[in-house]
């Protein structure tokens, strides 16, 4: 980082804000401290052009006009109207939902943008509190490495090029796309746009992008067709099921199949209460039906149609046979890329911090630790920023022109005292990323039942105020990023009842279908909060069965009863840290290594993996952790010959044994 560069750029901002006319480049060279260091005219031009570009990238609007009326030479200034954040007045309920909207990105790549937006709003006197309503935890994750550059391309309306591997393909294909927007559906991000290679509208799941995304700078801006509904385009990728299968399933088993069945006919029970039930199950295609039923092993059998019955028998036969590992490297996957939007050089980061800090500190009791925590810096770095600020000011740079900073107070008591900084007293306007992160976060809040109870439509009101303050360009970006949690009526009702119990402080009784095991358990739960993450709503609460805090996905709640007794969370028990996601890892987890064919690469997209390494032929070796090895057995049974358990050996053997038990239900003559 160049300290002198940051000083020069800050002095340039102060100079261009304070001038009433456009200054020519030569006037700036003579006036602004730092440009005299340029050894030649060409060196100055390069330095000045770079500074202008970096200031504009930071959201600082440099206006171009006539600087010299005689020669017609260009001049530059910063219009305060374009620079300063417009006045925003928020009612208490509006400030609450805005803080919640920023919280949605806390653990994602746009978390910094959302946090900086709130910092600027607080500097403008807007009373935003991100810790209000602690029972609500909206959360959005952007784990896909391609998210950052795709967001940037949508923001700047630029085409993109990338390598894309469809499910079942051995090799990725090059695509060149004009992106219209980004959609989050069920926790996965998709980009919708015009595929130049195919000459048609296409949808691409960001988790299937391989390598880096290139933002194409040439050509006209991308314009989305008028009236296109991005979420409908993504959601419409699947057609309605046109076929149905008849299955037999064991009593108290195959609960996921039961929930999707059109009809369930109970069968006869033996003396122990066990037996078989008959289900009628809708399905899209035979391979999908085979994977779904095979995952339940010997507890589910396809009766008809005959083609599906033969297909699952062949699938199980191949799974039951011992298979040699495909081998390959244990190293990390070659696919790279950053998960966050591109950041500028560190001097640009420091400049943005200073331009936010000055209006925030003026007239407020602000401490070094608070600033350090917000920006993720050490307290020593904050003091270094303040010492740099002390060297900047209005052209002339006499003691009366320089910004006043009490460095002794900052070092000794942590108090930040800034004076003589009227030029920078108003907070900088929100950048496109900052404003859009809040607007998109507001859309996520609509999935929470508590949003319905906000008096006077606070969500709508604060969204309108934010869009008006940010400008048309930001509103356009926010409209191009669609985030919505799609839940059916039953889940929405469960969510509302959980929210009511949370408000009333009442204990809940749940019949809950385990996400790891084909098992329904009875739970007494003291609710602690609601979480929306990875596209799904969760109840967070103290589970008396497990004696610990647990997250319950609401679409797996089979029955919910609000009990008359009060919820009593044990003293000292707190909510979970979700910075790493809903999945909680433990040293007690079983480490499993899977060799996946190209058709099964989606496993690395849908599940958190410790490592992913490429194998010959387009497959991958994935290593993951799980507290329930039985879940891995179900996963591999569903994948069949497209997956082999490389380790541990006992899991591989259990997969083969269960496949053999399931195959016995079909008879030797069924395999062709």
mmCIF file of C-alpha atoms in Angstrom, residues 322-583:
data_model
loop_
_atom_site.group_PDB
_atom_site.id
_atom_site.type_symbol
_atom_site.label_atom_id
_atom_site.label_comp_id
_atom_site.label_asym_id
_atom_site.label_seq_id
_atom_site.Cartn_x
_atom_site.Cartn_y
_atom_site.Cartn_z
ATOM 1 C CA UNK A 322 -17.246 -54.630 -5.510
ATOM 2 C CA UNK A 323 -15.639 -51.888 -7.597
ATOM 3 C CA UNK A 324 -12.039 -50.750 -7.743
ATOM 4 C CA UNK A 325 -11.388 -47.130 -6.834
ATOM 5 C CA UNK A 326 -10.810 -44.825 -9.781
ATOM 6 C CA UNK A 327 -7.734 -43.536 -8.031
ATOM 7 C CA UNK A 328 -6.419 -40.098 -8.678
ATOM 8 C CA UNK A 329 -4.887 -37.175 -6.922
ATOM 9 C CA UNK A 330 -5.767 -36.295 -3.354
ATOM 10 C CA UNK A 331 -4.892 -32.655 -4.004
ATOM 11 C CA UNK A 332 -7.365 -29.823 -4.178
ATOM 12 C CA UNK A 333 -9.432 -29.147 -7.238
ATOM 13 C CA UNK A 334 -7.938 -26.906 -9.859
ATOM 14 C CA UNK A 335 -11.072 -24.813 -10.166
ATOM 15 C CA UNK A 336 -10.260 -21.469 -8.628
ATOM 16 C CA UNK A 337 -11.677 -18.027 -8.351
ATOM 17 C CA UNK A 338 -12.674 -15.684 -5.602
ATOM 18 C CA UNK A 339 -16.007 -15.878 -3.835
ATOM 19 C CA UNK A 340 -16.256 -12.125 -3.328
ATOM 20 C CA UNK A 341 -16.671 -9.233 -5.733
ATOM 21 C CA UNK A 342 -13.362 -7.890 -6.961
ATOM 22 C CA UNK A 343 -11.686 -5.490 -4.568
ATOM 23 C CA UNK A 344 -9.411 -2.634 -5.441
ATOM 24 C CA UNK A 345 -5.902 -2.075 -4.141
ATOM 25 C CA UNK A 346 -5.560 -1.585 -0.428
ATOM 26 C CA UNK A 347 -4.940 2.157 -0.781
ATOM 27 C CA UNK A 348 -8.416 2.434 -2.313
ATOM 28 C CA UNK A 349 -9.832 0.536 0.671
ATOM 29 C CA UNK A 350 -8.100 2.949 3.040
ATOM 30 C CA UNK A 351 -9.451 5.960 1.147
ATOM 31 C CA UNK A 352 -13.013 4.627 1.358
ATOM 32 C CA UNK A 353 -12.584 4.011 5.079
ATOM 33 C CA UNK A 354 -11.433 7.575 5.696
ATOM 34 C CA UNK A 355 -14.270 9.084 3.651
ATOM 35 C CA UNK A 356 -16.743 7.063 5.762
ATOM 36 C CA UNK A 357 -14.975 7.672 9.067
ATOM 37 C CA UNK A 358 -14.855 11.474 8.970
ATOM 38 C CA UNK A 359 -18.634 12.137 8.772
ATOM 39 C CA UNK A 360 -19.270 9.277 11.204
ATOM 40 C CA UNK A 361 -16.886 10.687 13.842
ATOM 41 C CA UNK A 362 -17.809 14.361 13.550
ATOM 42 C CA UNK A 363 -19.917 15.319 16.550
ATOM 43 C CA UNK A 364 -20.131 11.748 17.885
ATOM 44 C CA UNK A 365 -18.491 9.802 20.663
ATOM 45 C CA UNK A 366 -16.602 7.265 18.522
ATOM 46 C CA UNK A 367 -13.845 4.973 19.788
ATOM 47 C CA UNK A 368 -10.947 3.259 18.049
ATOM 48 C CA UNK A 369 -12.107 -0.281 19.017
ATOM 49 C CA UNK A 370 -15.531 0.321 17.427
ATOM 50 C CA UNK A 371 -13.984 1.420 14.131
ATOM 51 C CA UNK A 372 -11.473 -1.438 14.217
ATOM 52 C CA UNK A 373 -14.248 -3.995 14.679
ATOM 53 C CA UNK A 374 -16.360 -2.577 11.858
ATOM 54 C CA UNK A 375 -13.567 -2.570 9.279
ATOM 55 C CA UNK A 376 -11.835 -5.729 10.495
ATOM 56 C CA UNK A 377 -8.637 -3.881 11.391
ATOM 57 C CA UNK A 378 -6.308 -3.803 14.350
ATOM 58 C CA UNK A 379 -6.522 -0.750 16.599
ATOM 59 C CA UNK A 380 -2.991 0.108 15.506
ATOM 60 C CA UNK A 381 -4.155 0.252 11.870
ATOM 61 C CA UNK A 382 -7.015 2.596 12.801
ATOM 62 C CA UNK A 383 -4.561 4.976 14.486
ATOM 63 C CA UNK A 384 -2.394 4.792 11.348
ATOM 64 C CA UNK A 385 -5.437 5.831 9.278
ATOM 65 C CA UNK A 386 -6.031 8.778 11.599
ATOM 66 C CA UNK A 387 -2.410 9.888 11.344
ATOM 67 C CA UNK A 388 -2.745 9.914 7.547
ATOM 68 C CA UNK A 389 -5.935 11.959 7.784
ATOM 69 C CA UNK A 390 -4.043 14.501 9.869
ATOM 70 C CA UNK A 391 -1.820 15.262 6.826
ATOM 71 C CA UNK A 392 -4.699 16.117 4.459
ATOM 72 C CA UNK A 393 -6.870 19.155 3.906
ATOM 73 C CA UNK A 394 -7.683 22.103 1.652
ATOM 74 C CA UNK A 395 -5.182 23.362 -0.925
ATOM 75 C CA UNK A 396 -2.715 25.648 0.775
ATOM 76 C CA UNK A 397 -2.063 22.983 3.411
ATOM 77 C CA UNK A 398 -1.332 25.474 6.171
ATOM 78 C CA UNK A 399 -2.279 24.489 9.760
ATOM 79 C CA UNK A 400 -5.621 26.225 9.310
ATOM 80 C CA UNK A 401 -6.338 24.220 6.137
ATOM 81 C CA UNK A 402 -5.498 20.743 7.443
ATOM 82 C CA UNK A 403 -7.930 18.349 9.098
ATOM 83 C CA UNK A 404 -7.466 18.275 12.852
ATOM 84 C CA UNK A 405 -7.030 14.896 14.554
ATOM 85 C CA UNK A 406 -6.198 14.355 18.223
ATOM 86 C CA UNK A 407 -3.762 11.450 17.846
ATOM 87 C CA UNK A 408 -2.813 11.495 21.531
ATOM 88 C CA UNK A 409 -6.442 10.862 22.532
ATOM 89 C CA UNK A 410 -6.719 8.062 19.964
ATOM 90 C CA UNK A 411 -3.591 6.331 21.276
ATOM 91 C CA UNK A 412 -4.191 6.855 24.990
ATOM 92 C CA UNK A 413 -7.960 6.667 25.516
ATOM 93 C CA UNK A 414 -9.200 5.369 22.155
ATOM 94 C CA UNK A 415 -11.345 8.463 21.607
ATOM 95 C CA UNK A 416 -11.536 9.725 18.010
ATOM 96 C CA UNK A 417 -11.688 13.525 17.845
ATOM 97 C CA UNK A 418 -11.752 15.100 14.367
ATOM 98 C CA UNK A 419 -12.165 18.793 13.507
ATOM 99 C CA UNK A 420 -11.820 21.283 10.642
ATOM 100 C CA UNK A 421 -13.240 18.725 8.202
ATOM 101 C CA UNK A 422 -16.375 20.485 6.994
ATOM 102 C CA UNK A 423 -15.615 19.562 3.373
ATOM 103 C CA UNK A 424 -16.071 15.879 4.205
ATOM 104 C CA UNK A 425 -18.808 16.327 6.805
ATOM 105 C CA UNK A 426 -21.547 14.701 4.715
ATOM 106 C CA UNK A 427 -21.415 10.931 4.133
ATOM 107 C CA UNK A 428 -20.651 9.610 0.677
ATOM 108 C CA UNK A 429 -23.572 8.348 -1.414
ATOM 109 C CA UNK A 430 -24.181 4.601 -1.302
ATOM 110 C CA UNK A 431 -22.403 2.622 -4.003
ATOM 111 C CA UNK A 432 -24.393 0.301 -6.245
ATOM 112 C CA UNK A 433 -23.175 -2.760 -4.297
ATOM 113 C CA UNK A 434 -24.024 -1.186 -0.930
ATOM 114 C CA UNK A 435 -27.527 -0.065 -1.818
ATOM 115 C CA UNK A 436 -28.413 -3.174 -3.805
ATOM 116 C CA UNK A 437 -27.267 -5.465 -0.978
ATOM 117 C CA UNK A 438 -29.828 -3.796 1.309
ATOM 118 C CA UNK A 439 -32.638 -3.812 -1.264
ATOM 119 C CA UNK A 440 -32.060 -7.503 -2.014
ATOM 120 C CA UNK A 441 -31.890 -8.225 1.724
ATOM 121 C CA UNK A 442 -35.309 -6.627 2.103
ATOM 122 C CA UNK A 443 -36.660 -9.082 -0.470
ATOM 123 C CA UNK A 444 -35.342 -11.975 1.615
ATOM 124 C CA UNK A 445 -37.187 -10.631 4.668
ATOM 125 C CA UNK A 446 -40.498 -11.128 2.895
ATOM 126 C CA UNK A 447 -40.071 -14.863 3.573
ATOM 127 C CA UNK A 448 -40.295 -14.281 7.332
ATOM 128 C CA UNK A 449 -43.775 -14.375 8.859
ATOM 129 C CA UNK A 450 -42.816 -11.509 11.182
ATOM 130 C CA UNK A 451 -42.652 -9.241 8.129
ATOM 131 C CA UNK A 452 -46.429 -9.498 7.832
ATOM 132 C CA UNK A 453 -46.795 -7.978 11.285
ATOM 133 C CA UNK A 454 -44.725 -4.866 10.650
ATOM 134 C CA UNK A 455 -47.167 -2.010 11.010
ATOM 135 C CA UNK A 456 -47.890 0.161 8.014
ATOM 136 C CA UNK A 457 -45.886 -1.917 5.535
ATOM 137 C CA UNK A 458 -42.416 -0.978 6.805
ATOM 138 C CA UNK A 459 -40.743 -3.320 4.315
ATOM 139 C CA UNK A 460 -42.330 -1.562 1.362
ATOM 140 C CA UNK A 461 -41.754 1.924 2.760
ATOM 141 C CA UNK A 462 -38.076 1.480 3.547
ATOM 142 C CA UNK A 463 -37.506 -0.168 0.164
ATOM 143 C CA UNK A 464 -39.014 2.834 -1.619
ATOM 144 C CA UNK A 465 -36.949 5.298 0.435
ATOM 145 C CA UNK A 466 -33.751 3.377 -0.179
ATOM 146 C CA UNK A 467 -34.329 3.169 -3.914
ATOM 147 C CA UNK A 468 -35.098 6.892 -4.091
ATOM 148 C CA UNK A 469 -31.904 7.743 -2.212
ATOM 149 C CA UNK A 470 -29.708 5.389 -4.225
ATOM 150 C CA UNK A 471 -30.888 6.297 -7.715
ATOM 151 C CA UNK A 472 -32.210 4.508 -10.788
ATOM 152 C CA UNK A 473 -29.033 2.521 -11.516
ATOM 153 C CA UNK A 474 -29.103 0.868 -8.101
ATOM 154 C CA UNK A 475 -32.811 0.112 -8.379
ATOM 155 C CA UNK A 476 -32.118 -1.567 -11.719
ATOM 156 C CA UNK A 477 -29.378 -3.746 -10.169
ATOM 157 C CA UNK A 478 -31.593 -4.686 -7.232
ATOM 158 C CA UNK A 479 -34.375 -5.724 -9.625
ATOM 159 C CA UNK A 480 -31.865 -7.930 -11.477
ATOM 160 C CA UNK A 481 -31.042 -9.899 -8.311
ATOM 161 C CA UNK A 482 -34.011 -11.983 -7.243
ATOM 162 C CA UNK A 483 -33.899 -13.611 -3.799
ATOM 163 C CA UNK A 484 -36.927 -15.373 -2.472
ATOM 164 C CA UNK A 485 -37.564 -18.343 -0.238
ATOM 165 C CA UNK A 486 -40.269 -20.431 -1.895
ATOM 166 C CA UNK A 487 -42.315 -22.391 0.657
ATOM 167 C CA UNK A 488 -45.605 -24.215 0.343
ATOM 168 C CA UNK A 489 -48.684 -23.379 2.399
ATOM 169 C CA UNK A 490 -47.986 -26.042 5.031
ATOM 170 C CA UNK A 491 -44.437 -24.813 5.684
ATOM 171 C CA UNK A 492 -45.642 -21.196 5.793
ATOM 172 C CA UNK A 493 -48.244 -22.173 8.413
ATOM 173 C CA UNK A 494 -45.589 -24.012 10.453
ATOM 174 C CA UNK A 495 -43.372 -20.961 10.256
ATOM 175 C CA UNK A 496 -46.114 -18.645 11.507
ATOM 176 C CA UNK A 497 -46.925 -20.952 14.416
ATOM 177 C CA UNK A 498 -43.230 -21.127 15.379
ATOM 178 C CA UNK A 499 -43.076 -17.325 15.313
ATOM 179 C CA UNK A 500 -46.156 -17.101 17.546
ATOM 180 C CA UNK A 501 -44.640 -19.578 20.030
ATOM 181 C CA UNK A 502 -41.388 -17.630 20.014
ATOM 182 C CA UNK A 503 -43.216 -14.391 20.824
ATOM 183 C CA UNK A 504 -45.291 -16.049 23.542
ATOM 184 C CA UNK A 505 -42.335 -17.912 25.059
ATOM 185 C CA UNK A 506 -44.039 -21.311 24.703
ATOM 186 C CA UNK A 507 -42.496 -24.779 24.326
ATOM 187 C CA UNK A 508 -43.115 -26.772 21.132
ATOM 188 C CA UNK A 509 -43.585 -30.472 20.468
ATOM 189 C CA UNK A 510 -42.369 -31.632 17.032
ATOM 190 C CA UNK A 511 -42.639 -34.822 15.039
ATOM 191 C CA UNK A 512 -39.514 -34.342 12.987
ATOM 192 C CA UNK A 513 -38.079 -36.178 9.990
ATOM 193 C CA UNK A 514 -34.291 -36.396 10.306
ATOM 194 C CA UNK A 515 -32.279 -34.919 7.459
ATOM 195 C CA UNK A 516 -29.637 -37.634 7.887
ATOM 196 C CA UNK A 517 -31.699 -40.717 8.687
ATOM 197 C CA UNK A 518 -34.963 -42.165 7.403
ATOM 198 C CA UNK A 519 -36.352 -41.687 10.875
ATOM 199 C CA UNK A 520 -39.085 -39.680 12.611
ATOM 200 C CA UNK A 521 -38.440 -38.547 16.181
ATOM 201 C CA UNK A 522 -40.540 -36.822 18.831
ATOM 202 C CA UNK A 523 -38.943 -33.600 20.126
ATOM 203 C CA UNK A 524 -39.692 -31.095 22.881
ATOM 204 C CA UNK A 525 -38.119 -27.805 21.755
ATOM 205 C CA UNK A 526 -37.787 -24.409 23.436
ATOM 206 C CA UNK A 527 -37.737 -21.958 20.491
ATOM 207 C CA UNK A 528 -34.869 -19.458 20.375
ATOM 208 C CA UNK A 529 -35.197 -17.929 16.914
ATOM 209 C CA UNK A 530 -36.081 -18.308 13.251
ATOM 210 C CA UNK A 531 -33.416 -18.642 10.596
ATOM 211 C CA UNK A 532 -33.717 -18.375 6.822
ATOM 212 C CA UNK A 533 -30.589 -19.745 5.184
ATOM 213 C CA UNK A 534 -29.605 -21.606 2.030
ATOM 214 C CA UNK A 535 -33.106 -21.141 0.680
ATOM 215 C CA UNK A 536 -34.873 -22.861 3.589
ATOM 216 C CA UNK A 537 -36.572 -21.644 6.794
ATOM 217 C CA UNK A 538 -35.367 -23.174 10.083
ATOM 218 C CA UNK A 539 -36.469 -23.133 13.714
ATOM 219 C CA UNK A 540 -33.554 -22.760 16.115
ATOM 220 C CA UNK A 541 -34.199 -24.036 19.616
ATOM 221 C CA UNK A 542 -33.049 -26.002 22.604
ATOM 222 C CA UNK A 543 -33.869 -29.668 21.965
ATOM 223 C CA UNK A 544 -34.566 -31.620 25.168
ATOM 224 C CA UNK A 545 -34.058 -34.957 23.378
ATOM 225 C CA UNK A 546 -30.486 -34.041 22.399
ATOM 226 C CA UNK A 547 -29.769 -31.731 25.326
ATOM 227 C CA UNK A 548 -28.375 -29.070 23.001
ATOM 228 C CA UNK A 549 -29.299 -26.302 20.538
ATOM 229 C CA UNK A 550 -30.527 -27.668 17.209
ATOM 230 C CA UNK A 551 -31.777 -26.301 13.885
ATOM 231 C CA UNK A 552 -34.985 -27.837 12.523
ATOM 232 C CA UNK A 553 -35.756 -27.381 8.826
ATOM 233 C CA UNK A 554 -39.434 -26.503 8.737
ATOM 234 C CA UNK A 555 -40.301 -28.560 5.661
ATOM 235 C CA UNK A 556 -39.260 -31.636 7.697
ATOM 236 C CA UNK A 557 -41.628 -30.858 10.572
ATOM 237 C CA UNK A 558 -44.427 -33.415 10.184
ATOM 238 C CA UNK A 559 -46.514 -32.198 13.137
ATOM 239 C CA UNK A 560 -46.211 -29.201 15.447
ATOM 240 C CA UNK A 561 -48.001 -28.628 18.763
ATOM 241 C CA UNK A 562 -47.700 -25.501 20.893
ATOM 242 C CA UNK A 563 -47.553 -26.733 24.482
ATOM 243 C CA UNK A 564 -49.125 -24.880 27.434
ATOM 244 C CA UNK A 565 -45.832 -24.806 29.350
ATOM 245 C CA UNK A 566 -43.274 -22.003 29.119
ATOM 246 C CA UNK A 567 -40.046 -22.406 27.171
ATOM 247 C CA UNK A 568 -37.015 -22.566 29.462
ATOM 248 C CA UNK A 569 -33.667 -22.439 27.695
ATOM 249 C CA UNK A 570 -30.950 -23.496 30.186
ATOM 250 C CA UNK A 571 -28.823 -20.678 31.545
ATOM 251 C CA UNK A 572 -25.658 -20.099 29.552
ATOM 252 C CA UNK A 573 -27.006 -21.728 26.377
ATOM 253 C CA UNK A 574 -26.811 -19.377 23.382
ATOM 254 C CA UNK A 575 -27.671 -19.400 19.720
ATOM 255 C CA UNK A 576 -25.375 -21.009 17.184
ATOM 256 C CA UNK A 577 -22.691 -19.210 15.218
ATOM 257 C CA UNK A 578 -23.855 -19.564 11.617
ATOM 258 C CA UNK A 579 -20.848 -17.875 10.006
ATOM 259 C CA UNK A 580 -19.854 -21.226 8.465
ATOM 260 C CA UNK A 581 -23.416 -22.163 7.537
ATOM 261 C CA UNK A 582 -26.144 -24.319 9.052
ATOM 262 C CA UNK A 583 -23.990 -27.454 8.889
#
